[in-house]
PDB file of C-alpha atoms in Angstrom:
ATOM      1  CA  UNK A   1     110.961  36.618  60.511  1.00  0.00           C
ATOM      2  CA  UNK A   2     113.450  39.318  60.553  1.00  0.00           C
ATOM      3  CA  UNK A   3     114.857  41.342  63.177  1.00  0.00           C
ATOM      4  CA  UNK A   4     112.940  44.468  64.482  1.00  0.00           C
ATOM      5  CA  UNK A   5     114.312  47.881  63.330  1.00  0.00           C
ATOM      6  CA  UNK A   6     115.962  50.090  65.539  1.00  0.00           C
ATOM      7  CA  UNK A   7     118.622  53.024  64.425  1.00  0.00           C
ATOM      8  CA  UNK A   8     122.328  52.364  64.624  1.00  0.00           C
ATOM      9  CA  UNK A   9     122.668  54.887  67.176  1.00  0.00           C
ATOM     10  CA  UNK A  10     121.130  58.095  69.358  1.00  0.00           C
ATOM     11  CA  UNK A  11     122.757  60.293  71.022  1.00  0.00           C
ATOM     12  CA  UNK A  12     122.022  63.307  73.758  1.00  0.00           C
ATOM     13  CA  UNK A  13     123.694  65.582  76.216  1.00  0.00           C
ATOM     14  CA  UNK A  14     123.393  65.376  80.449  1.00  0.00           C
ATOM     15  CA  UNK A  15     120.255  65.867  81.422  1.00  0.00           C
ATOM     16  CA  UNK A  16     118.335  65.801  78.543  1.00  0.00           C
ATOM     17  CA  UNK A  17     116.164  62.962  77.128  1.00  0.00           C
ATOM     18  CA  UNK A  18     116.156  60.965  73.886  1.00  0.00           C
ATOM     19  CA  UNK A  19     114.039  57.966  72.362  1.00  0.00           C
ATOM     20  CA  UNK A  20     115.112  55.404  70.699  1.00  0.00           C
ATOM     21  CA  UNK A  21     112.773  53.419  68.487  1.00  0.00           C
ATOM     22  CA  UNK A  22     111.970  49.720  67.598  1.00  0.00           C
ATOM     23  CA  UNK A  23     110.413  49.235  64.484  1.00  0.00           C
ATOM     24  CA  UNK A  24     107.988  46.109  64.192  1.00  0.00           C
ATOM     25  CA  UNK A  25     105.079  44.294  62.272  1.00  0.00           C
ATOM     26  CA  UNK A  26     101.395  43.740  63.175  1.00  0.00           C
ATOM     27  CA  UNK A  27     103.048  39.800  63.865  1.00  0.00           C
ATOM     28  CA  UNK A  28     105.519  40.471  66.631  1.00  0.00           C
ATOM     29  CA  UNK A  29     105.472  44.349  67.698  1.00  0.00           C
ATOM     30  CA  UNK A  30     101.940  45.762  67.165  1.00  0.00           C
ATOM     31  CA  UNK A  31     100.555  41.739  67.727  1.00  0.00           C
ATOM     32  CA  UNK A  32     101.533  41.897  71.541  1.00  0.00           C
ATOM     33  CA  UNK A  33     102.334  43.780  74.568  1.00  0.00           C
ATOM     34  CA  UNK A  34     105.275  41.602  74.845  1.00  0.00           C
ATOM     35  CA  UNK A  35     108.152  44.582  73.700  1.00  0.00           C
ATOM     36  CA  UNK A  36     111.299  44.606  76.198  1.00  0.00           C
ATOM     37  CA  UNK A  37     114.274  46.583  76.599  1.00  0.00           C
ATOM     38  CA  UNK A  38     117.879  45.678  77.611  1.00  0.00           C
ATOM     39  CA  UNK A  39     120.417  47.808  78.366  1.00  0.00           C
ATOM     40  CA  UNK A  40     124.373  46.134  77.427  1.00  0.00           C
ATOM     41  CA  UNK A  41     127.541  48.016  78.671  1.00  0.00           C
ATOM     42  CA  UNK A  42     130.904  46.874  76.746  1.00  0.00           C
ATOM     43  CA  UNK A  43     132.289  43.167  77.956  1.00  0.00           C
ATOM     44  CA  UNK A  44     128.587  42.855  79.822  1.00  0.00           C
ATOM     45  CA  UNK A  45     125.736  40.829  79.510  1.00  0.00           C
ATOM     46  CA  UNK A  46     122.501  42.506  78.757  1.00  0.00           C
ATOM     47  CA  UNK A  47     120.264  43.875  81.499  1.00  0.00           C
ATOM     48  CA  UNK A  48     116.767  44.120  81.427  1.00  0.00           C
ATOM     49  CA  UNK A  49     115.381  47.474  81.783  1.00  0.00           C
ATOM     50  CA  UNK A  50     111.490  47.575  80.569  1.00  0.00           C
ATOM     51  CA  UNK A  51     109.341  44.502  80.223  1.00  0.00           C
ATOM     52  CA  UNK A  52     105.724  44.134  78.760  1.00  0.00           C
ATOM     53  CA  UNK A  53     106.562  47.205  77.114  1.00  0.00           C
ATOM     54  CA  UNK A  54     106.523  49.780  79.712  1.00  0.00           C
ATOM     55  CA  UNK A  55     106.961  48.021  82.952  1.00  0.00           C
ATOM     56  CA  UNK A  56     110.116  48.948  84.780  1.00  0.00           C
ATOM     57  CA  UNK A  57     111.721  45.514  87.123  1.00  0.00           C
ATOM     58  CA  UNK A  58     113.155  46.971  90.682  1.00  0.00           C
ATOM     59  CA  UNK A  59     115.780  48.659  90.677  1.00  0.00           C
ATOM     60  CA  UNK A  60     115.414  50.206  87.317  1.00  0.00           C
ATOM     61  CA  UNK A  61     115.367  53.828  87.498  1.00  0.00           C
ATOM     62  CA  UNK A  62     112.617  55.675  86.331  1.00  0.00           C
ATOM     63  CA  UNK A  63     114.476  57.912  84.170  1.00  0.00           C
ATOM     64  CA  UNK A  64     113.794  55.059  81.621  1.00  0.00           C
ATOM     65  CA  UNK A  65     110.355  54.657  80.364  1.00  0.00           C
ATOM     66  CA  UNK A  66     108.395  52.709  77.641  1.00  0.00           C
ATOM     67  CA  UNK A  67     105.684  52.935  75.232  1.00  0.00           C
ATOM     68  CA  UNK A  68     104.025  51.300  72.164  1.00  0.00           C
ATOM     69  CA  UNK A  69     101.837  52.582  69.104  1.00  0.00           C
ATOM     70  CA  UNK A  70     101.353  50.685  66.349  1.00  0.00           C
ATOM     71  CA  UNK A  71     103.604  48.306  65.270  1.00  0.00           C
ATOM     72  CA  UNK A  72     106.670  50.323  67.198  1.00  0.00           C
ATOM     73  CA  UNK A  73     107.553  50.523  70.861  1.00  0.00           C
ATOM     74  CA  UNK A  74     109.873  53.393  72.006  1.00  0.00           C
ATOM     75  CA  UNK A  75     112.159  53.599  74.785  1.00  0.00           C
ATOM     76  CA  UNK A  76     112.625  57.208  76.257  1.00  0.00           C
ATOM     77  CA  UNK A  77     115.730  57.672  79.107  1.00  0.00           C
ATOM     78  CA  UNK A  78     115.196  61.427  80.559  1.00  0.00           C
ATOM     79  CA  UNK A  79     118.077  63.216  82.252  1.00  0.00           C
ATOM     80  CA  UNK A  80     120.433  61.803  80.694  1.00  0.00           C
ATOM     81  CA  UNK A  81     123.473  59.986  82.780  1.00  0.00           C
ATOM     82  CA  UNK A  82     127.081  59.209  81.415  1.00  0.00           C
ATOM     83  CA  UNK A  83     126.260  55.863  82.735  1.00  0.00           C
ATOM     84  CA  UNK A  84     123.938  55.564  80.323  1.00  0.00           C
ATOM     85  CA  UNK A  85     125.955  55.294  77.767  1.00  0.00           C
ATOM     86  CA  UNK A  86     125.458  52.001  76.168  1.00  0.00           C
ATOM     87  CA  UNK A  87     123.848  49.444  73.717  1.00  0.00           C
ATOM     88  CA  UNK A  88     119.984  49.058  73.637  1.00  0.00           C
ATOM     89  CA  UNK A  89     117.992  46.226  72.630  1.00  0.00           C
ATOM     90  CA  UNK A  90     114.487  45.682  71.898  1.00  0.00           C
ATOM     91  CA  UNK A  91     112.587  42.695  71.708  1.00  0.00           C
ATOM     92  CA  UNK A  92     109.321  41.330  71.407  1.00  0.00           C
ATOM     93  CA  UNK A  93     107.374  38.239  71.419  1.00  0.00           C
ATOM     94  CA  UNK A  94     106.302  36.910  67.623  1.00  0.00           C
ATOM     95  CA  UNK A  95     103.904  33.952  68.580  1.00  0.00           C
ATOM     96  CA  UNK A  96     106.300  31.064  68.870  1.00  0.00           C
ATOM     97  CA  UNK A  97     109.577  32.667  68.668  1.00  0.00           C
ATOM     98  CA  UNK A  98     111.170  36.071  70.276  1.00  0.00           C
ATOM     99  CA  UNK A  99     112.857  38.452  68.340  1.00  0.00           C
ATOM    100  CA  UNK A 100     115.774  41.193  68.794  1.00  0.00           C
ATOM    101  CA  UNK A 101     116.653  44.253  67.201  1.00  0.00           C
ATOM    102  CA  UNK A 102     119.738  45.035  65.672  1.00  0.00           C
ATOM    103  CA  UNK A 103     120.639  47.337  68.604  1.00  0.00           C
ATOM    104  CA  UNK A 104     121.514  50.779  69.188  1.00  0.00           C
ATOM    105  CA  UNK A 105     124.590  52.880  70.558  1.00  0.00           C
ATOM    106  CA  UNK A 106     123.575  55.824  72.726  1.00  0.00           C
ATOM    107  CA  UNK A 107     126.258  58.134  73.323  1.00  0.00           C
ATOM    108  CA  UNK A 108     125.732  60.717  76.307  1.00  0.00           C
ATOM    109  CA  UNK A 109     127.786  63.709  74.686  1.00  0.00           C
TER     110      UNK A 109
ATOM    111  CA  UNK B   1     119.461  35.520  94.390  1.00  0.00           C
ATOM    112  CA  UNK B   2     119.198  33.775  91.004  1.00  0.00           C
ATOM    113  CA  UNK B   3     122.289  33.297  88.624  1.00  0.00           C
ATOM    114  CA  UNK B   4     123.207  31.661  85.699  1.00  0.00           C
ATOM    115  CA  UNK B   5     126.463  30.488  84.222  1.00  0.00           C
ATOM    116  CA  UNK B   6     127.140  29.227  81.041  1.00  0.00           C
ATOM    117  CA  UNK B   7     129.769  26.461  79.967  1.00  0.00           C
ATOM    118  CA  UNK B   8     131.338  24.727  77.351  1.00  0.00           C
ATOM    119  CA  UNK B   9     133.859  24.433  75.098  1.00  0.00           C
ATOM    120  CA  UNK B  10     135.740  27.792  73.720  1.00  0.00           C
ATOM    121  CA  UNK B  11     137.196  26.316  70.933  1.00  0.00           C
ATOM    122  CA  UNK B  12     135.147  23.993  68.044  1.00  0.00           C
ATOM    123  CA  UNK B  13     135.847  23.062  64.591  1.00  0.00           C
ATOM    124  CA  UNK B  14     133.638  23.433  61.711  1.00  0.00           C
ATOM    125  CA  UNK B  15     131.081  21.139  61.299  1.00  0.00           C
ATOM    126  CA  UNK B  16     130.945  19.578  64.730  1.00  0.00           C
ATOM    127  CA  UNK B  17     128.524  19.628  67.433  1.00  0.00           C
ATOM    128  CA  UNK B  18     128.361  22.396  70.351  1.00  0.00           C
ATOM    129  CA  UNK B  19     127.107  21.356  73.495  1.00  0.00           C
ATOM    130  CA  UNK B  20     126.206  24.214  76.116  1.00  0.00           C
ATOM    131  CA  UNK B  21     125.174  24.137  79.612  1.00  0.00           C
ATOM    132  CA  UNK B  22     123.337  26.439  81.601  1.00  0.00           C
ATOM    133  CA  UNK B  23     123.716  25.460  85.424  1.00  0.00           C
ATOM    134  CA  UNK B  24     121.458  27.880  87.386  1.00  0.00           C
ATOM    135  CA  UNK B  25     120.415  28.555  91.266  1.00  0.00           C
ATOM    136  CA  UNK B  26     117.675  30.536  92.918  1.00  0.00           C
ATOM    137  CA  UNK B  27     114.930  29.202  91.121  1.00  0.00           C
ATOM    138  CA  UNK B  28     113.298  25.887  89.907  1.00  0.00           C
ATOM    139  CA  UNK B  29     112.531  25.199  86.661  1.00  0.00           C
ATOM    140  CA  UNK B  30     109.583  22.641  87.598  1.00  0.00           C
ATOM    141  CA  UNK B  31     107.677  26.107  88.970  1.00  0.00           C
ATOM    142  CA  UNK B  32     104.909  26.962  86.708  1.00  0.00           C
ATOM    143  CA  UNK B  33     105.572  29.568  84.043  1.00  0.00           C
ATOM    144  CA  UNK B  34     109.294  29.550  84.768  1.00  0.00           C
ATOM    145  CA  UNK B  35     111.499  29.289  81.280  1.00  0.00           C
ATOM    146  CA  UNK B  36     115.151  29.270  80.291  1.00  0.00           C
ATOM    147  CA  UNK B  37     116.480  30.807  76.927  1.00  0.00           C
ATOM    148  CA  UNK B  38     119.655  30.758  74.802  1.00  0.00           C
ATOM    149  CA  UNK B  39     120.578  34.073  73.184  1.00  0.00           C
ATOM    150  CA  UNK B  40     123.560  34.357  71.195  1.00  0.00           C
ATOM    151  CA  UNK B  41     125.728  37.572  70.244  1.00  0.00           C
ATOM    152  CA  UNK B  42     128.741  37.249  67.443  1.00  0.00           C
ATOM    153  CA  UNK B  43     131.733  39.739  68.335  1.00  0.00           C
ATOM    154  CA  UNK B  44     130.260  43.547  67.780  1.00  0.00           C
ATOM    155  CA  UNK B  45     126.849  42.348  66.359  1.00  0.00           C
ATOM    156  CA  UNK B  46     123.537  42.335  67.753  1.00  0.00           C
ATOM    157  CA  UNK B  47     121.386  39.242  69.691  1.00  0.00           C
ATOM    158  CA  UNK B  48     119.699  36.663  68.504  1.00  0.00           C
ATOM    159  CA  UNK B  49     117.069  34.613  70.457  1.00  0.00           C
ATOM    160  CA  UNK B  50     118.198  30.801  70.091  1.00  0.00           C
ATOM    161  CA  UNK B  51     115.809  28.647  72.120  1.00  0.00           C
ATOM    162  CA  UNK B  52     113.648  28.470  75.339  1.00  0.00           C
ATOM    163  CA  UNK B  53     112.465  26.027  77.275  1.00  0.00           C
ATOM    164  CA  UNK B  54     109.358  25.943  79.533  1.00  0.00           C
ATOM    165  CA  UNK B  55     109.222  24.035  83.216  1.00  0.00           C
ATOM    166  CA  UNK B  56     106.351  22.090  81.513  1.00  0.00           C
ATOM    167  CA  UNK B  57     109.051  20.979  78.439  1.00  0.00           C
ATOM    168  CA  UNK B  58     107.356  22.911  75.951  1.00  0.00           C
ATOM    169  CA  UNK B  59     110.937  24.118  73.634  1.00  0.00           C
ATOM    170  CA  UNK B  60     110.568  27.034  71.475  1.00  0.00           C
ATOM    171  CA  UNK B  61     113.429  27.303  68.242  1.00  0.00           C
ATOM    172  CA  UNK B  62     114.286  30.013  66.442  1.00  0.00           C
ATOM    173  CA  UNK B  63     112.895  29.394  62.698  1.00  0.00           C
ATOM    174  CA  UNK B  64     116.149  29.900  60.956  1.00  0.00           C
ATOM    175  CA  UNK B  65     118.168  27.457  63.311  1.00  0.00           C
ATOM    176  CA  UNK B  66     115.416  24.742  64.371  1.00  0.00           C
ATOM    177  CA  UNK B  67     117.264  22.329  62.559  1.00  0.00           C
ATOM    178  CA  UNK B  68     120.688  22.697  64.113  1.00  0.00           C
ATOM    179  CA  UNK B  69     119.071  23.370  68.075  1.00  0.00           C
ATOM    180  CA  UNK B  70     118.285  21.016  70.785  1.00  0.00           C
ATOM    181  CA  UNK B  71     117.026  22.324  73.898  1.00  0.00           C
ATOM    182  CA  UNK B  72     116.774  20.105  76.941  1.00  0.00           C
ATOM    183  CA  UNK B  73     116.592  20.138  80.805  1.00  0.00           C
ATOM    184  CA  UNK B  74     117.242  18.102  83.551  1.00  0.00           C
ATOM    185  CA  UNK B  75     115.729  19.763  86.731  1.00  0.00           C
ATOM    186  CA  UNK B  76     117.079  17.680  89.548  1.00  0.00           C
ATOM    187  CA  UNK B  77     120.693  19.311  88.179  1.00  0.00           C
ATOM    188  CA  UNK B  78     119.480  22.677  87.526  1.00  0.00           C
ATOM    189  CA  UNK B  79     120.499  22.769  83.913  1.00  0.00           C
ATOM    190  CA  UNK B  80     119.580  23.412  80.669  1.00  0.00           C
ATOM    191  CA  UNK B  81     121.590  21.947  77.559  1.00  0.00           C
ATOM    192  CA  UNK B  82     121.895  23.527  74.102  1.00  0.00           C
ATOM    193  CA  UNK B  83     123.414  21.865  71.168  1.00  0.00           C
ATOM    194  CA  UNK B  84     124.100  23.259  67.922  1.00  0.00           C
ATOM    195  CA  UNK B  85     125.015  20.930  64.664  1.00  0.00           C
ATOM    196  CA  UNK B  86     127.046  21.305  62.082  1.00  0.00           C
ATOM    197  CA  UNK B  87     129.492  24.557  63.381  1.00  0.00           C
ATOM    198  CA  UNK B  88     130.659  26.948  60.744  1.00  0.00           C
ATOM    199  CA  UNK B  89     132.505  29.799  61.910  1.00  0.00           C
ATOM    200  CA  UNK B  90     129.698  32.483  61.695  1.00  0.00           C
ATOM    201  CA  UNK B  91     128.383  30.673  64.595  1.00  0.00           C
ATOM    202  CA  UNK B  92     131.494  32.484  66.444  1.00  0.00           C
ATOM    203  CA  UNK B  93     129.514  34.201  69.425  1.00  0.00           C
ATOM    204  CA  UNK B  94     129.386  34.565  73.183  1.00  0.00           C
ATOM    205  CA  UNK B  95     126.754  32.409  73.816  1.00  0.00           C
ATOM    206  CA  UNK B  96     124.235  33.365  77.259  1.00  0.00           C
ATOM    207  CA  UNK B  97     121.417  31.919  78.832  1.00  0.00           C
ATOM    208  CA  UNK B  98     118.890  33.540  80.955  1.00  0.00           C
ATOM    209  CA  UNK B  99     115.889  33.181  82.718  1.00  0.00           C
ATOM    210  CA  UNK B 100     112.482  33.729  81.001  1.00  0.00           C
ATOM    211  CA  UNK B 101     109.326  35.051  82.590  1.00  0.00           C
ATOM    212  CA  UNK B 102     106.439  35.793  79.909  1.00  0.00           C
ATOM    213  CA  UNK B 103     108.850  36.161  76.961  1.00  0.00           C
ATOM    214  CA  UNK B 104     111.378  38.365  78.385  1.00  0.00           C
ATOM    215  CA  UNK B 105     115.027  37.388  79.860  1.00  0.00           C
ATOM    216  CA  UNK B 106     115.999  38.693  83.407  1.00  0.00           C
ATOM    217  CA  UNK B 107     118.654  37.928  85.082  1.00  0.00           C
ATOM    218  CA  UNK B 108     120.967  36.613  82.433  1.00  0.00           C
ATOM    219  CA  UNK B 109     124.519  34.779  82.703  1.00  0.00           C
ATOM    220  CA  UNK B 110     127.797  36.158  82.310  1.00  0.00           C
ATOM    221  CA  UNK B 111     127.954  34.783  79.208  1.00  0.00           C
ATOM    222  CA  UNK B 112     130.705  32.209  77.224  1.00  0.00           C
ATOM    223  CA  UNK B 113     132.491  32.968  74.134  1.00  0.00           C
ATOM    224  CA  UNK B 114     132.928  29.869  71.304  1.00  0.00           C
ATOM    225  CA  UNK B 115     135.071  30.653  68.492  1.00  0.00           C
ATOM    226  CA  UNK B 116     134.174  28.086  65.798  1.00  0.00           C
ATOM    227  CA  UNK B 117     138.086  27.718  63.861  1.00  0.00           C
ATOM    228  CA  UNK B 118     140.017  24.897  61.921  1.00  0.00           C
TER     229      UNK B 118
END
C-alpha cells in the first residue's frame, strides 16, 4: 500500500486559518474513521494532535480541528500561531497495517 | 506520566541485524487494548509505520518490511524489542516507539538515530 497524499507544504499568515489535506483510498482513508494527525517541530518527535479523525487529546488546542469526506481527511488550524509552524502528518488505519503521509511543511508567514 | 525511550546501537554495518528496545513506564502492556509501535523517519523524509504489538501478542508488520521485522515484548521488563535484518544504509533513520491506543501513537519517545555505514 502506498503512502497517503498530502501536499509538500501550506502556508498562512497570523491569525488566519489553512487546511491541509490527506489524500486516501476507500482501503485505508475512506474504509475507517481511524485518520490522525501529528504535529513534528525540527529535532522533535511527533505529537499527536487529532485522533479518530476529529477528536482533539487534552491539551490540544482547539484552534486545530479535523474532518473526513470521502476517501480524504483534512486538518484545519484557525488563527494561526508562529508556533505552529511545523511538519504535519496524517495517518490512518488500512486493516492490518497503519499508514503515513509524506508530510507537510506549514509555514506561518 | 507515561514515557518511552528508545535504545540501541547508533552505528551498524550493512547487512547485519538491528536490535531496538523500547523500555517504557506509566502503563502496562498486559492492560487490554494497550499496543506499542515502531515508526521510523530517515534524515528530512517522512514516517513510516514499522510494527505494533498488542498486550494480547497479536504483532502487526508493515507489508514491505515483514520479512526483515520482529516485534516482541516482555512485560515484566516493560519493553518492546524490534529487530531489523539484513541493514543497508537506506535503513539510516531515527528510529521511535510509541504507545498505541486504537491505531494511533500518543505519547511517543524521544526517538534514536541509527546510521547504517561500512
Amino acid at each position: 500500500q502506498s503512502a497517503l497524499t498530502q501536499p509538500p507544504s501550506a502556508s498562512g499568515s497570523p491569525g488566519q486559518s489553512v487546511t491541509i489535506s490527506c489524500t486516501g483510498t476507500s482501503s485505508d482513508v475512506g474504509g475507517y474513521n481511524y485518520v490522525s494527525w501529528y504535529q513534528q517541530h525540527p529535532g522533535k518527535a511527533p505529537k499527536l494532535m487529532i485522533y479518530e479523525v476529529s477528536k482533539r487529546p487534552s491539551g490540544v488546542p482547539d484552534r486545530f480541528s479535523g474532518s473526513k469526506s470521502g476517501n480524504t481527511a483534512s486538518l484545519t488550524v484557525s488563527g494561526l500561531q508562529a508556533e505552529d509552524e511545523a511538519d504535519y502528518y496524517c495517518s490512518s488505519y488500512a486493516g492490518s497495517n497503519i499508514l503515513f503521509g509524506g508530510g507537510t511543511k506549514l509555514t506561518v508567514l | 506520566q507515561i514515557t518511552l525511550k528508545e535504545s540501541g546501537p547508533t552505528l551498524v554495518k550493512p547487512t547485519q541485524t538491528l536490535t531496538l528496545t523500547c523500555t517504557f513506564s506509566g502503563f502496562s502492556l498486559s492492560t487490554s487494548g494497550v499496543g506499542v509501535g515502531w515508526i521510523r523517519q530517515p534524515p528530512g523524509k517522512a514516517l513510516e509505520w514499522l510494527a505494533l504489538i498488542y498486550w494480547d501478542d497479536d504483532k502487526r508488520y508493515s507489508p514491505s518490511l515483514k520479512s526483515r521485522l520482529t516485534i516482541t515484548k516482555d512485560t515484566s521488563k516493560n519493553q518492546v524489542v524490534l529487530t531489523m535484518t539484513n541493514m543497508d544504509p537506506v535503513d539510516t533513520a531515527t528510529y521511535y516507539c510509541a504507545l498505541s491506543s486504537r491505531n494511533w501513537f500518543d505519547p511517543w519517545g524521544q526517538g534514536t538515530l541509527v546510521t547504517v555505514s561500512s
